[in-house]
Short mmCIF file of C-alpha atoms in Angstrom, two decimals:
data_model
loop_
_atom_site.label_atom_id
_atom_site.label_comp_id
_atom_site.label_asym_id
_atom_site.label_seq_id
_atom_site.Cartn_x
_atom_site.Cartn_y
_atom_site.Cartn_z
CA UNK A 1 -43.58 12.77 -35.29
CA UNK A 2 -44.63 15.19 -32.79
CA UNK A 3 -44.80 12.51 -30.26
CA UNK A 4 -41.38 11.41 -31.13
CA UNK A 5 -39.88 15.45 -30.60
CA UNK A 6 -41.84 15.72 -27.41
CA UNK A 7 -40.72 12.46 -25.79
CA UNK A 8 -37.08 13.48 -26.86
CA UNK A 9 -37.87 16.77 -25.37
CA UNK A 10 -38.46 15.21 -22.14
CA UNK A 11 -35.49 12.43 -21.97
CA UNK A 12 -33.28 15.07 -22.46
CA UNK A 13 -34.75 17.41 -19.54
CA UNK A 14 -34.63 14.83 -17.20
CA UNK A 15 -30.73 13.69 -18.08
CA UNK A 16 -30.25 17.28 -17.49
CA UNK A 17 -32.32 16.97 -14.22
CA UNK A 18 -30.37 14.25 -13.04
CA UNK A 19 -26.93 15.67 -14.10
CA UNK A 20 -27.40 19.07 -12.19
CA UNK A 21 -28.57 16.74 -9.14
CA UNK A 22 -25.11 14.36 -9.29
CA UNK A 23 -22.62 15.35 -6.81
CA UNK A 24 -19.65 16.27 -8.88
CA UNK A 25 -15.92 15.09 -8.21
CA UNK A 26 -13.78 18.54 -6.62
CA UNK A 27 -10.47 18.91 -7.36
CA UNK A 28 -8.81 18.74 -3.74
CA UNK A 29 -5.88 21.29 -3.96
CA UNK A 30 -2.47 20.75 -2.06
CA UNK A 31 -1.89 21.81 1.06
CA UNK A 32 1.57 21.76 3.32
CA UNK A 33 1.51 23.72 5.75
CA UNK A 34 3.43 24.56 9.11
CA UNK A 35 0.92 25.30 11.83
CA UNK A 36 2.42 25.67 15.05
CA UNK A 37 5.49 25.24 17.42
CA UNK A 38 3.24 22.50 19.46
CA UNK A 39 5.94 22.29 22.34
CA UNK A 40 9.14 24.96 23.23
CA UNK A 41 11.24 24.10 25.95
CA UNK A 42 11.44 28.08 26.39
CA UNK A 43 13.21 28.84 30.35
CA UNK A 44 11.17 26.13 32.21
CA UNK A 45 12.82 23.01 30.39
CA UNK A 46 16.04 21.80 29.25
CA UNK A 47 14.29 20.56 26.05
CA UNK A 48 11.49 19.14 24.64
CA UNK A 49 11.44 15.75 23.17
CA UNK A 50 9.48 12.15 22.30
CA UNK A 51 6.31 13.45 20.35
CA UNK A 52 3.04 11.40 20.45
CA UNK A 53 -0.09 12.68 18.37
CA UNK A 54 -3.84 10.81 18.21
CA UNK A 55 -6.99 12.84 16.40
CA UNK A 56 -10.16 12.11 18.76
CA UNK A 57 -13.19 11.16 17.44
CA UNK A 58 -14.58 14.38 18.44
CA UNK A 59 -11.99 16.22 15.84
CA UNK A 60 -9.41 16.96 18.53
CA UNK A 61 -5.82 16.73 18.43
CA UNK A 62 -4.08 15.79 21.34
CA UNK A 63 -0.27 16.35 21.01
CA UNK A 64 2.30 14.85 23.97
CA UNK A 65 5.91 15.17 24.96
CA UNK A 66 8.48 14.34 27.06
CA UNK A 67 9.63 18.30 28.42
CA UNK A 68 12.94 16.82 30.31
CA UNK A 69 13.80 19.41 33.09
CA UNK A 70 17.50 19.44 34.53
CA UNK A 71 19.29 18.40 31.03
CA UNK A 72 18.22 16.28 27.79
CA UNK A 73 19.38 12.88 28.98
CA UNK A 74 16.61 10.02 28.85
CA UNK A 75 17.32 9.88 32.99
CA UNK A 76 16.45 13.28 33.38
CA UNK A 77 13.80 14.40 35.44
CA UNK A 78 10.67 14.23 32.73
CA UNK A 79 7.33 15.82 32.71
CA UNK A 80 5.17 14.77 30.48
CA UNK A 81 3.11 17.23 29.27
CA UNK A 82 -0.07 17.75 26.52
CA UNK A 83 -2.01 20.36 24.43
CA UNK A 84 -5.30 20.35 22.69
CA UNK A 85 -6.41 21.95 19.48
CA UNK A 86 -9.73 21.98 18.13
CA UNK A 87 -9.14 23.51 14.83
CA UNK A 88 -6.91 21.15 13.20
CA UNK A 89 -3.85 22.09 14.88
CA UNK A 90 -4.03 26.41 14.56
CA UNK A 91 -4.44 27.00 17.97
CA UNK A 92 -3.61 24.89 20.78
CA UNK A 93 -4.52 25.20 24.74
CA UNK A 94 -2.41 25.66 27.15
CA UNK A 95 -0.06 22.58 28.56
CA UNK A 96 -0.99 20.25 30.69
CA UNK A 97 1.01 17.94 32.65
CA UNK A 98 -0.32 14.25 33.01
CA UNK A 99 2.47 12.73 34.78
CA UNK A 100 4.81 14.99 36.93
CA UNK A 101 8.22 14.62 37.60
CA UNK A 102 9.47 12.65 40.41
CA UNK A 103 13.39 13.15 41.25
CA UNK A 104 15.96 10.97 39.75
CA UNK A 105 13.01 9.20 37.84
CA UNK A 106 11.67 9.84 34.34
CA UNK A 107 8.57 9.46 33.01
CA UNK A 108 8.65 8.92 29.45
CA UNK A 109 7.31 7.14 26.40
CA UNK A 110 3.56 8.61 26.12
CA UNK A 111 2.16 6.02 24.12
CA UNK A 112 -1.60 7.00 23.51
CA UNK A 113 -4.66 4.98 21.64
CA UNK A 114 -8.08 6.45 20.70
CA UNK A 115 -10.32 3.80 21.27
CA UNK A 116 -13.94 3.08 19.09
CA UNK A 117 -15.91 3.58 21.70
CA UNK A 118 -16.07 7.10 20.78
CA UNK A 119 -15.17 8.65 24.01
CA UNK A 120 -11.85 6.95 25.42
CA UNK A 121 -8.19 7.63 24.84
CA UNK A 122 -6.08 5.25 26.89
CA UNK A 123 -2.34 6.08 27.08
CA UNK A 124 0.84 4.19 28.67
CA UNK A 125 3.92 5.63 30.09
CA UNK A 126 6.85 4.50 32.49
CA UNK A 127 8.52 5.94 35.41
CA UNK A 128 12.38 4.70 35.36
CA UNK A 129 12.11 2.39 32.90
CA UNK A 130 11.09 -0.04 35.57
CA UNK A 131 7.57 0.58 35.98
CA UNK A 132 4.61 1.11 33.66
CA UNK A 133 1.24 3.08 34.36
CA UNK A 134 -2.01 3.37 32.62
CA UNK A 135 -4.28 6.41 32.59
CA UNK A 136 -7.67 7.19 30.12
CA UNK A 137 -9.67 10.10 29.31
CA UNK A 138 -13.54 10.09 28.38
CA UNK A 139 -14.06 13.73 27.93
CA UNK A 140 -11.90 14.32 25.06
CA UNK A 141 -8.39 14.72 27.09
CA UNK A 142 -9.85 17.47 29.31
CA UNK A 143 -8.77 15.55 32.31
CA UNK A 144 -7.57 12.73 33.42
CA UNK A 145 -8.13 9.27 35.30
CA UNK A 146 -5.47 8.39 38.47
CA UNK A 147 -2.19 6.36 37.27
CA UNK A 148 -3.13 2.55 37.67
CA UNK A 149 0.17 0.09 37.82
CA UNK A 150 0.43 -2.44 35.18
CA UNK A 151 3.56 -3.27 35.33
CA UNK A 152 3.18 -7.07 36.06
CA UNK A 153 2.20 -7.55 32.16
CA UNK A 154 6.05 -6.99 31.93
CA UNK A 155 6.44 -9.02 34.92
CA UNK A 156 5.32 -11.32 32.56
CA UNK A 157 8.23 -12.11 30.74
CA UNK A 158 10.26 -12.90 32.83
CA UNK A 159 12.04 -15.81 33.40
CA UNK A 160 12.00 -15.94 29.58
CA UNK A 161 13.66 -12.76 29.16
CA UNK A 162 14.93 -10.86 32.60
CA UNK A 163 14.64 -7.42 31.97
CA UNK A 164 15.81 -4.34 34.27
CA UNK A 165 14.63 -1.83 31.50
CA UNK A 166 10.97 -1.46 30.00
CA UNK A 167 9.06 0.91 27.34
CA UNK A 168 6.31 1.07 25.58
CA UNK A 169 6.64 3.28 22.82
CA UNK A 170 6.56 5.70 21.37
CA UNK A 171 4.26 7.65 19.69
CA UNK A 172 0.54 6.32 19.63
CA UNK A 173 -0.29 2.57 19.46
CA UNK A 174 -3.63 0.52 18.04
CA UNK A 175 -7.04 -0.99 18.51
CA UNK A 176 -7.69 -3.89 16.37
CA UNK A 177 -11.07 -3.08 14.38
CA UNK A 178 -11.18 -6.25 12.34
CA UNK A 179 -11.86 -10.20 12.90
CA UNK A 180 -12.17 -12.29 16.23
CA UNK A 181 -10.27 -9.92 18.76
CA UNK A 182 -11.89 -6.60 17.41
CA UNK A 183 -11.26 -4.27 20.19
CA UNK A 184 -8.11 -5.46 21.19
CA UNK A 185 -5.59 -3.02 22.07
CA UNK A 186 -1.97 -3.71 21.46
CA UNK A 187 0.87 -1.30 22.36
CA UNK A 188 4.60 -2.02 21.41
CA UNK A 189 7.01 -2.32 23.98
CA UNK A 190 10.68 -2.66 24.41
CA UNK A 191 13.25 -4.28 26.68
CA UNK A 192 16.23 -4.48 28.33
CA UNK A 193 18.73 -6.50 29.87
CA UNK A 194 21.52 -3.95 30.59
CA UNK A 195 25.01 -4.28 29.78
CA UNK A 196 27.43 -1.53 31.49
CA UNK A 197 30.70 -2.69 29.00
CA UNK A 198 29.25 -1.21 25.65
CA UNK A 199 28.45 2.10 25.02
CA UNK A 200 24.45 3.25 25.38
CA UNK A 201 24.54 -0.06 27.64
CA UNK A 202 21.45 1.46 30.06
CA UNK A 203 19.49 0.54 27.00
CA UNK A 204 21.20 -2.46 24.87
CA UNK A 205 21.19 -5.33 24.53
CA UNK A 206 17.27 -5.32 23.82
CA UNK A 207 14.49 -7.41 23.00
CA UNK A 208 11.19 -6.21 21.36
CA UNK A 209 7.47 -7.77 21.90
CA UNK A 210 4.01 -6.11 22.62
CA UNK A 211 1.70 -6.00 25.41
CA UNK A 212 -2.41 -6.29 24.78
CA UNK A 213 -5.52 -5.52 27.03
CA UNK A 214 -8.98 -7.51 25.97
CA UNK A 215 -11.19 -5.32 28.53
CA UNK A 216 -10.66 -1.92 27.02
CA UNK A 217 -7.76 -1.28 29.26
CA UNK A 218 -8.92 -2.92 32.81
CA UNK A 219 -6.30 -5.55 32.72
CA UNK A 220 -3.05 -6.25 30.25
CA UNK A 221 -1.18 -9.43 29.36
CA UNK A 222 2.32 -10.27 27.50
CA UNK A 223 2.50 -10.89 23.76
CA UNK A 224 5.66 -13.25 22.43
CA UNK A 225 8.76 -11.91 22.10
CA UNK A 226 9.02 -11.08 18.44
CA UNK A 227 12.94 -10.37 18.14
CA UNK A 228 15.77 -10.24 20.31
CA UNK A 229 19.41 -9.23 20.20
CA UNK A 230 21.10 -12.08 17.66
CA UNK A 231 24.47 -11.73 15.38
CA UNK A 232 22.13 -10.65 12.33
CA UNK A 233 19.86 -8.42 14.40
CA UNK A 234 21.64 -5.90 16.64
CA UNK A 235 19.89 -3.99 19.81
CA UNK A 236 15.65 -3.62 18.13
CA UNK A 237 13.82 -1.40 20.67
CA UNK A 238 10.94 1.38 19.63
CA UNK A 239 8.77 -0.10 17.06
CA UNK A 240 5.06 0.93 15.87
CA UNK A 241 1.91 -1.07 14.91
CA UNK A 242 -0.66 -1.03 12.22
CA UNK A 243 -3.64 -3.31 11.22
CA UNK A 244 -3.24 -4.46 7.71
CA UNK A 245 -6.61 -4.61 5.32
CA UNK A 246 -6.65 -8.55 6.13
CA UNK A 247 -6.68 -7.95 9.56
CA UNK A 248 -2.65 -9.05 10.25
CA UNK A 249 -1.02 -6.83 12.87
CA UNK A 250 2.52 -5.44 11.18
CA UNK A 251 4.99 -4.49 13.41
CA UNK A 252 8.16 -1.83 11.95
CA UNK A 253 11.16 -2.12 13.97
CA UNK A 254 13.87 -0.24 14.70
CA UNK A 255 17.13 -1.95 15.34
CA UNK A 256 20.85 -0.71 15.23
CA UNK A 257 21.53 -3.60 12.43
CA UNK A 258 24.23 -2.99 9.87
CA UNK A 259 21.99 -2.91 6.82
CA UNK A 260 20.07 0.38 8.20
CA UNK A 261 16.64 -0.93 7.12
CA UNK A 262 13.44 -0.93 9.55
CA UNK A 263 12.42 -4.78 10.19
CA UNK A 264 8.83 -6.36 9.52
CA UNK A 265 7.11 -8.51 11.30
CA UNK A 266 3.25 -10.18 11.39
CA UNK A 267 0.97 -11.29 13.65
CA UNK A 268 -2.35 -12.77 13.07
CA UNK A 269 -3.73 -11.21 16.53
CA UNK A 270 -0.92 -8.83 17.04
CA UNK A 271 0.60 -10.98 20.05
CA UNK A 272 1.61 -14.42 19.12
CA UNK A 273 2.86 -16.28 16.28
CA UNK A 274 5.10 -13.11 15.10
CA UNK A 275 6.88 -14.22 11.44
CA UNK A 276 10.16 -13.99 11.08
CA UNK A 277 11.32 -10.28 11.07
CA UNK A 278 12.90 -9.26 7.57
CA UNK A 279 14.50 -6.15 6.45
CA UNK A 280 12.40 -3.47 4.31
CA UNK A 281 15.01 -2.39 1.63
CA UNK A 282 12.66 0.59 0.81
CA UNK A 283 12.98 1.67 4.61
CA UNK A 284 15.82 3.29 5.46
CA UNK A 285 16.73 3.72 9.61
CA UNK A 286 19.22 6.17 10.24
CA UNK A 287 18.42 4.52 14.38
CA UNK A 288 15.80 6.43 15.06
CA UNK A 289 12.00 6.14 16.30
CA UNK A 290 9.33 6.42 13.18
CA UNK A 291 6.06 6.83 12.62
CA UNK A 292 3.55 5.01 10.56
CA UNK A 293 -0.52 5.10 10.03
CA UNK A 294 -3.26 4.18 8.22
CA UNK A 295 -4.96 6.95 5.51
CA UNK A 296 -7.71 4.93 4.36
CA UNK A 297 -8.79 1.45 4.33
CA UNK A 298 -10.02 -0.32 1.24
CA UNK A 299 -13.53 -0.91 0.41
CA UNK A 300 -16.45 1.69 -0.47
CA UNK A 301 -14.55 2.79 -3.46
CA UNK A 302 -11.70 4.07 -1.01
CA UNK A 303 -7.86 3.19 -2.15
CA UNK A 304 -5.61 1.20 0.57
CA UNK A 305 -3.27 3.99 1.77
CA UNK A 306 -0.55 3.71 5.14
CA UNK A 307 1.76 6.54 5.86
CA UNK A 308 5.33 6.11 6.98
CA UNK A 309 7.79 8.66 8.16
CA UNK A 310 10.98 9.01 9.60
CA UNK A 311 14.69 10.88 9.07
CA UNK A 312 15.92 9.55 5.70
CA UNK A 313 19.46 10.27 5.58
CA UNK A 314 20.69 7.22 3.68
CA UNK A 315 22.52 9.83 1.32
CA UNK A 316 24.44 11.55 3.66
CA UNK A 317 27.74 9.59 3.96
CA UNK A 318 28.37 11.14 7.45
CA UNK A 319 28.12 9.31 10.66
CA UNK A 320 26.15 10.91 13.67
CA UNK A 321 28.00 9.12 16.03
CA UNK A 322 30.23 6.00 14.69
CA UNK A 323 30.74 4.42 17.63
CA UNK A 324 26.82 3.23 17.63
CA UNK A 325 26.82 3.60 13.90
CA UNK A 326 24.05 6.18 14.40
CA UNK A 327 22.86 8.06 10.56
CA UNK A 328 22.28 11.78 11.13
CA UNK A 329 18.50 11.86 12.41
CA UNK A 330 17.70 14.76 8.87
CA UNK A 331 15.91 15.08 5.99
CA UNK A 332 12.32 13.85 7.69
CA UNK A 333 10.51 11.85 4.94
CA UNK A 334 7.02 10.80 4.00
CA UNK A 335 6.38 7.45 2.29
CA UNK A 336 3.14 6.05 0.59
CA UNK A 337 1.82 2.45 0.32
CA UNK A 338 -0.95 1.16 -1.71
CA UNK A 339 -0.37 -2.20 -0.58
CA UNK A 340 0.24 -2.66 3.09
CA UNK A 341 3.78 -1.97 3.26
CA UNK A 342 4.66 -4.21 0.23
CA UNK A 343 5.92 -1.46 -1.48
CA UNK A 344 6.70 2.35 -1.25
CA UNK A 345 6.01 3.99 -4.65
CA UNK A 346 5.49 7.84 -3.31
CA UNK A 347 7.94 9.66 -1.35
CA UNK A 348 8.28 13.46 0.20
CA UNK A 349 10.14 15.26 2.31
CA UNK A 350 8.30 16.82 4.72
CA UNK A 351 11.55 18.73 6.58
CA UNK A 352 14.97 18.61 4.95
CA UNK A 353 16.91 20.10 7.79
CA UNK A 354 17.22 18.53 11.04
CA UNK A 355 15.00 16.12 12.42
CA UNK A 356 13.76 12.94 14.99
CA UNK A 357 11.44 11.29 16.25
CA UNK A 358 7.89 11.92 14.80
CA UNK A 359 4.06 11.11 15.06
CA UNK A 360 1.40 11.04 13.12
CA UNK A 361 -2.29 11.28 13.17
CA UNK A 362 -4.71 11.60 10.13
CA UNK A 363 -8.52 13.82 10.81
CA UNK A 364 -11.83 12.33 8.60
CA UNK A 365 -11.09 14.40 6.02
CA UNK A 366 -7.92 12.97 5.01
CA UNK A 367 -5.72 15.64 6.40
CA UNK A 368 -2.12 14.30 7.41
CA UNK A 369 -0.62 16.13 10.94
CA UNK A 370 3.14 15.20 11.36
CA UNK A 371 4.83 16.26 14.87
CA UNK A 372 8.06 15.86 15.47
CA UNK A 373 11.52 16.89 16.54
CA UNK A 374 13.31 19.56 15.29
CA UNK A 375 16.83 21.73 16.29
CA UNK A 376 17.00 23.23 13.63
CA UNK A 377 18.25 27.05 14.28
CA UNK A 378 19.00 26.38 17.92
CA UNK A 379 22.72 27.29 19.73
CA UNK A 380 22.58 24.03 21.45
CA UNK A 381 22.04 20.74 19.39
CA UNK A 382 20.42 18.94 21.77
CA UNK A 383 17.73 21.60 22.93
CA UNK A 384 14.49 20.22 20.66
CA UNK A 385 11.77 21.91 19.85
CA UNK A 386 8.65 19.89 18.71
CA UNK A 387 7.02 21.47 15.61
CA UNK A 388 3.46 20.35 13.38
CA UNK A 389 3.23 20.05 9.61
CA UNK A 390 -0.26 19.09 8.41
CA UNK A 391 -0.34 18.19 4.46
CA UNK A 392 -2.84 16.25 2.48
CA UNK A 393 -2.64 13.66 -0.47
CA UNK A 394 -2.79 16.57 -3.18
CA UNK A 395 0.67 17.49 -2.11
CA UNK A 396 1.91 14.12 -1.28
CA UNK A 397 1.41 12.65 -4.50
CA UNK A 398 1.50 15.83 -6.41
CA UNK A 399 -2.22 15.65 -7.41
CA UNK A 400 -2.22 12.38 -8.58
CA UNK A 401 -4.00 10.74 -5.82
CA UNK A 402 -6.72 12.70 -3.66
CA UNK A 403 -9.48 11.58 -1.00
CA UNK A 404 -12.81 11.57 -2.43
CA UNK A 405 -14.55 14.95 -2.49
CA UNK A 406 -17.52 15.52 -3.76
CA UNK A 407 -19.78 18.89 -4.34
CA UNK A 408 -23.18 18.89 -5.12
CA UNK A 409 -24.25 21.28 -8.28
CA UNK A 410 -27.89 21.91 -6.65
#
């Protein structure tokens, strides 16, 4: 009998043992939070506009704009400037301008990618929507390498589709991580053939497609054109990427089409064979650029989570501008997927007042950073301001989902 208590004794201290050594599940609390005023036209700009946002691999975030200098048309002379933070978007250096001005020609569409290697960001940009340069940093967007030229990828397309107008962009593009062209970048792009007799004709009728470099950025090639200006699908131009969990390429698509839903299309290598694109009837597009990231990916007990966002303003029954058939670019809106865009089950507003075009990044942590467009409280409704909201999946899903934290008890 004594046996028997002492041999209890000891199965129960080491349960114990074992129990105060388990790391323990923490309760991750919600957090939404305004951090900055990233970019303010202030006196030395007409106004500030086009947001692109990557996290580093080092922790950094790298925030870019489009700070257009003699008015806020897309021809106006453009700067395109960047700031750094180190501590999650707090504090942010000063700006930096990566591609001046030149007169009568802007540069526009920043369209960065952090690439695996741990120590490269590659980002795109044109100069008068006719030509498109390619520039990298290794040290962490500290400085940066010469403009190189790649506008013959564009070249390209042609005779298939005889553009005068090119983008890529906006906002930040991918690297493939998965299956046989791991590595591969691939950066949307929109074009052009312009027609002078309808109105916003310097950038409609349009085509969409994307462009991909094999070599880490040395050289670039065409993708297929994935949709183009029909009867049932009116004007697509700025779209964004992700990688889906079985290694499909997803494209989102703007267009100016009458049912004001993004489109979808897939890729198995994010250049060719593009499906048909559809309409998302959980995705309302008011016209307007969006955003759209992965969380998490699945495997190691993580859930499959991409982030969408962009001005959901399906219940306002005014028009911004009927003539285009424009929805007012408001009520800035978070989405949730658990299934690769299948379906949409959480949704937030992140800014109810006015607001555009957006980006978004996401740190190791799980930490969401959202920068985007905002007039809100200026005299002039065209003079943007580009602000950052960082929330996590506490708030998003009001506690019912969280990234996994642990804490030991030791």
């Amino acid at each position: 009998m004594r046996h028997f208590i002492y041999f209890l004794f000891l199965s129960v201290l080491l349960a114990n043992c074992r129990t105060a050594n388990r790391p323990a599940q923490v309760s991750e609390q919600p957090v939404f939070e305004t951090t900055a005023t990233v970019f303010d036209p202030g006196t030395s700009y007409a106004t500030t506009r086009i947001p692109a946002l990557v996290m580093t691999t080092k922790g950094s975030l790298l925030a870019f704009c489009e700070a257009r200098v003699n008015n806020s048309g897309d021809w106006a002379d453009i700067d395109m400037i960047m700031r750094r933070s180190t501590d999650g978007g707090k504090t942010w250096e000063e700006n930096v301008v990566i591609a001046a001005r030149e007169t009568k020609r802007p540069t526009s569409n920043c369209t960065p990618i952090v690439d695996r290697d741990g120590k490269t960001i590659h980002v795109l940009y044109h100069r008068n929507y006719s030509n498109c340069y390619y520039v990298r940093s290794t040290d962490d967007g500290k400085t940066w390498s010469a403009p190189k030229e790649i506008t013959y990828a564009f070249d390209q397309f042609r005779p298939e589709y005889n553009w005068k107008v090119l983008a890529p962009g906006p906002g930040h593009a991918i690297q493939l991580q998965n299956g046989q062209h791991k590595g591969r970048l691939v950066v949307p792009v929109w074009l052009c053939e312009p027609n002078p007799k309808i109105p916003g004709g310097d950038h409609r009728p349009s085509c969409v497609a994307t462009i991909y470099s094999d070599d880490f950025g040395q050289t670039w090639k065409r993708g297929a054109i994935v949709a183009n200006t029909t009867p049932e699908i009116k004007n697509p131009s700025e779209h964004v990427a992700i990688e889906t969990a079985d290694g499909r390429v997803m494209l989102n698509i703007r267009t100016e089409s009458a049912p004001h839903q993004r489109m979808i299309a897939y890729s198995p290598d994010g250049a060719t064979n593009w499906t048909k694109p559809v309409f998302d009837e959980e995705l309302f597009d008011p016209v307007c650029m969006a955003s759209l990231i992965r969380v998490s990916s699945p495997g190691k007990g993580s859930k499959n989570r991409i982030l969408f966002v962009n001005p959901d303003s399906q219940n306002d029954p005014e028009y911004l501008n009927k003539r285009n058939d424009f929805r007012k670019r408001q009520n800035l809106t978070a989405k949730l997927s658990y299934d690769d865009g299948q379906s949409w089950p959480v949704q937030k507003v992140i800014d109810a007042g006015k607001a555009g075009y957006s980006d978004l990044a996401v740190g190791p942590d799980g930490m969401m950073y959202c920068l985007y467009e905002t007039n809100e409280g200026s005299t002039e409704t065209w003079r943007y301001r580009i602000v950052l909201k960082r929330f996590n999946l506490a708030w998003l899903t009001d506690q019912k989902d969280q990234v996994n934290m642990v804490s030991s008890t030791r």
